[in-house]
Short mmCIF file of C-alpha atoms and ligand atoms in Angstrom, two decimals:
data_model
loop_
_atom_site.label_atom_id
_atom_site.label_comp_id
_atom_site.label_asym_id
_atom_site.label_seq_id
_atom_site.Cartn_x
_atom_site.Cartn_y
_atom_site.Cartn_z
CA UNK D 254 0.00 0.00 0.00
CA UNK D 255 1.59 3.29 -1.14
CA UNK D 256 5.07 3.67 0.26
CA UNK D 257 4.70 1.06 3.03
CA UNK D 258 8.05 -0.69 3.55
CA UNK D 259 6.51 -3.98 4.67
CA UNK D 260 4.10 -4.08 1.70
CA UNK D 261 7.21 -3.59 -0.45
CA UNK D 262 8.87 -6.53 1.31
CA UNK D 263 5.71 -8.66 0.95
CA UNK D 264 5.60 -7.89 -2.78
CA UNK D 265 9.32 -8.64 -3.19
CA UNK D 266 10.08 -5.08 -4.31
CA UNK D 267 12.24 -4.51 -1.23
CA UNK D 268 14.75 -7.27 -0.37
CA UNK D 269 14.60 -9.06 2.97
CA UNK D 270 15.99 -12.19 4.60
CA UNK D 271 12.83 -14.29 4.45
CA UNK D 272 12.27 -17.11 6.90
CA UNK D 273 8.78 -18.23 5.91
CA UNK D 274 6.07 -17.28 3.44
CA UNK D 275 2.58 -18.46 2.54
CA UNK D 276 -0.43 -16.84 0.83
CA UNK D 277 -1.32 -14.61 3.74
CA UNK D 278 1.76 -14.26 5.93
CA UNK D 279 5.48 -13.58 5.78
CA UNK D 280 8.33 -13.79 8.30
CA UNK D 281 11.72 -12.16 7.83
CA UNK D 282 14.73 -11.14 9.91
CA UNK D 283 14.71 -7.63 11.36
CA UNK D 284 17.13 -5.27 9.62
CA UNK D 285 18.46 -3.99 12.96
CA UNK D 286 18.27 -6.97 15.33
CA UNK D 287 17.96 -6.21 19.05
CA UNK D 288 18.72 -9.79 20.11
CA UNK D 289 20.51 -12.83 18.61
CA UNK D 290 17.11 -13.92 17.29
CA UNK D 291 14.94 -11.05 16.06
CA UNK D 292 12.43 -11.56 13.30
CA UNK D 293 9.10 -10.11 12.26
CA UNK D 294 5.89 -11.87 11.26
CA UNK D 295 3.46 -9.85 9.15
CA UNK D 296 0.21 -10.25 7.26
CA UNK D 297 0.77 -9.67 3.53
CA UNK D 298 -2.40 -7.55 3.52
CA UNK D 299 -1.81 -3.99 4.68
CA UNK D 300 -3.26 -3.63 8.19
CA UNK D 301 -1.93 -0.52 9.89
CA UNK D 302 -1.88 -1.79 13.47
CA UNK D 303 -3.53 -4.12 15.97
CA UNK D 304 -6.10 -1.45 16.92
CA UNK D 305 -7.54 -1.71 13.42
CA UNK D 306 -8.25 -5.43 13.71
CA UNK D 307 -11.74 -6.77 14.25
CA UNK D 308 -13.42 -10.11 14.75
CA UNK D 309 -13.05 -10.82 11.01
CA UNK D 310 -9.27 -10.81 11.50
CA UNK D 311 -9.29 -13.39 14.27
CA UNK D 312 -8.21 -16.33 12.13
CA UNK D 313 -5.40 -14.34 10.51
CA UNK D 314 -4.17 -13.10 13.91
CA UNK D 315 -4.15 -16.66 15.19
CA UNK D 316 -2.09 -17.77 12.19
CA UNK D 317 0.42 -14.97 12.74
CA UNK D 318 0.84 -15.78 16.41
CA UNK D 319 1.20 -19.52 15.87
CA UNK D 320 3.66 -18.95 13.02
CA UNK D 321 5.68 -16.68 15.31
CA UNK D 322 5.71 -19.42 17.94
CA UNK D 323 6.65 -22.18 15.51
CA UNK D 324 9.48 -20.19 13.94
CA UNK D 325 10.77 -19.18 17.38
CA UNK D 326 11.06 -22.88 18.15
CA UNK D 327 12.79 -23.59 14.82
CA UNK D 328 15.29 -20.81 15.47
CA UNK D 329 16.27 -22.29 18.81
CA UNK D 330 14.06 -20.49 21.32
CA UNK D 331 12.00 -23.49 22.38
CA UNK D 332 13.91 -24.05 25.60
CA UNK D 333 14.86 -20.53 26.65
CA UNK D 334 11.71 -18.85 25.38
CA UNK D 335 11.32 -15.57 23.56
CA UNK D 336 9.43 -12.31 23.64
CA UNK D 337 6.49 -11.78 21.27
CA UNK D 338 5.81 -8.05 20.86
CA UNK D 339 3.29 -5.96 18.94
CA UNK D 340 4.07 -2.25 19.11
CA UNK D 341 1.07 -0.07 18.33
CA UNK D 342 0.98 3.61 17.30
CA UNK D 343 3.06 6.34 18.92
CA UNK D 344 2.82 5.39 22.60
CA UNK D 345 3.57 1.79 21.71
CA UNK D 346 6.69 2.77 19.78
CA UNK D 347 5.46 1.62 16.38
CA UNK D 348 7.65 3.00 13.59
CA UNK D 349 6.39 0.98 10.61
CA UNK D 350 2.64 1.32 10.12
CA UNK D 351 2.03 -2.22 8.93
CA UNK D 352 1.03 -4.73 11.60
CA UNK D 353 3.94 -6.94 12.70
CA UNK D 354 4.83 -9.27 15.54
CA UNK D 355 8.41 -8.99 16.77
CA UNK D 356 10.00 -12.18 18.06
CA UNK D 357 13.13 -11.63 20.15
CA UNK D 358 15.17 -14.38 21.74
CA UNK D 359 18.58 -15.90 22.28
CA UNK D 360 19.35 -13.80 25.36
CA UNK D 361 17.64 -12.71 28.56
CA UNK D 362 15.48 -9.61 28.07
CA UNK D 363 14.73 -7.00 30.72
CA UNK D 364 11.30 -5.95 31.94
CA UNK D 365 9.61 -3.50 31.94
CA UNK D 366 10.49 -1.91 28.58
CA UNK D 367 11.66 1.71 28.73
P1 5GP M 215 8.31 -1.10 15.15
O1 5GP M 215 9.17 -0.06 15.78
O2 5GP M 215 7.38 -0.49 14.11
O3 5GP M 215 7.59 -1.99 16.10
O4 5GP M 215 9.31 -2.07 14.40
C1 5GP M 215 9.73 -1.90 13.09
C2 5GP M 215 10.91 -2.83 12.89
O5 5GP M 215 11.14 -2.95 11.51
C3 5GP M 215 12.21 -2.32 13.52
O6 5GP M 215 12.72 -3.30 14.43
C4 5GP M 215 13.15 -2.12 12.33
O7 5GP M 215 14.48 -2.48 12.60
C5 5GP M 215 12.50 -3.01 11.27
N1 5GP M 215 12.69 -2.54 9.91
C6 5GP M 215 12.50 -1.28 9.44
N2 5GP M 215 12.73 -1.22 8.13
C7 5GP M 215 13.07 -2.48 7.75
C8 5GP M 215 13.44 -3.05 6.49
O8 5GP M 215 13.49 -2.39 5.45
N3 5GP M 215 13.73 -4.38 6.48
C9 5GP M 215 13.68 -5.14 7.62
N4 5GP M 215 13.98 -6.43 7.51
N5 5GP M 215 13.34 -4.64 8.82
C10 5GP M 215 13.05 -3.31 8.87
ZN1 ZN M 216 1.84 -2.25 4.33
#
């Protein structure tokens, strides 16, 4: 959609290190990783943020979350765990306005976030 970076990645117009792809979803490594494992799971359809989702998006959201979990396992986070994060709008620290789940793992992470 327009100049959305993640739509560009989903369409293949912008390169990324893809981990998984199907008709509706895509997972790729974050460009600026904040942990040894740091990847993003997105819907291919442009959804701005989690606040814009409704009941009709429930199945898609479930797929995204389960894909994030499965890939976290495959990338070695099954034992130690990981953090699954959805930043939303300005207070949530969202910088790319296309819904995405961050998965961070491979080291201990502090809480609460700053
Ligand atoms: P947000 O702050 O919106 O929750 O997270 C956006 C994430 O997207 C950031 O962690 C940032 O490093 C990542 N990112 C921004 N632009 C690109 C890009 O072009 N390619 C990839 N792979 N990641 C990106
Ligand atoms: Zn988009």
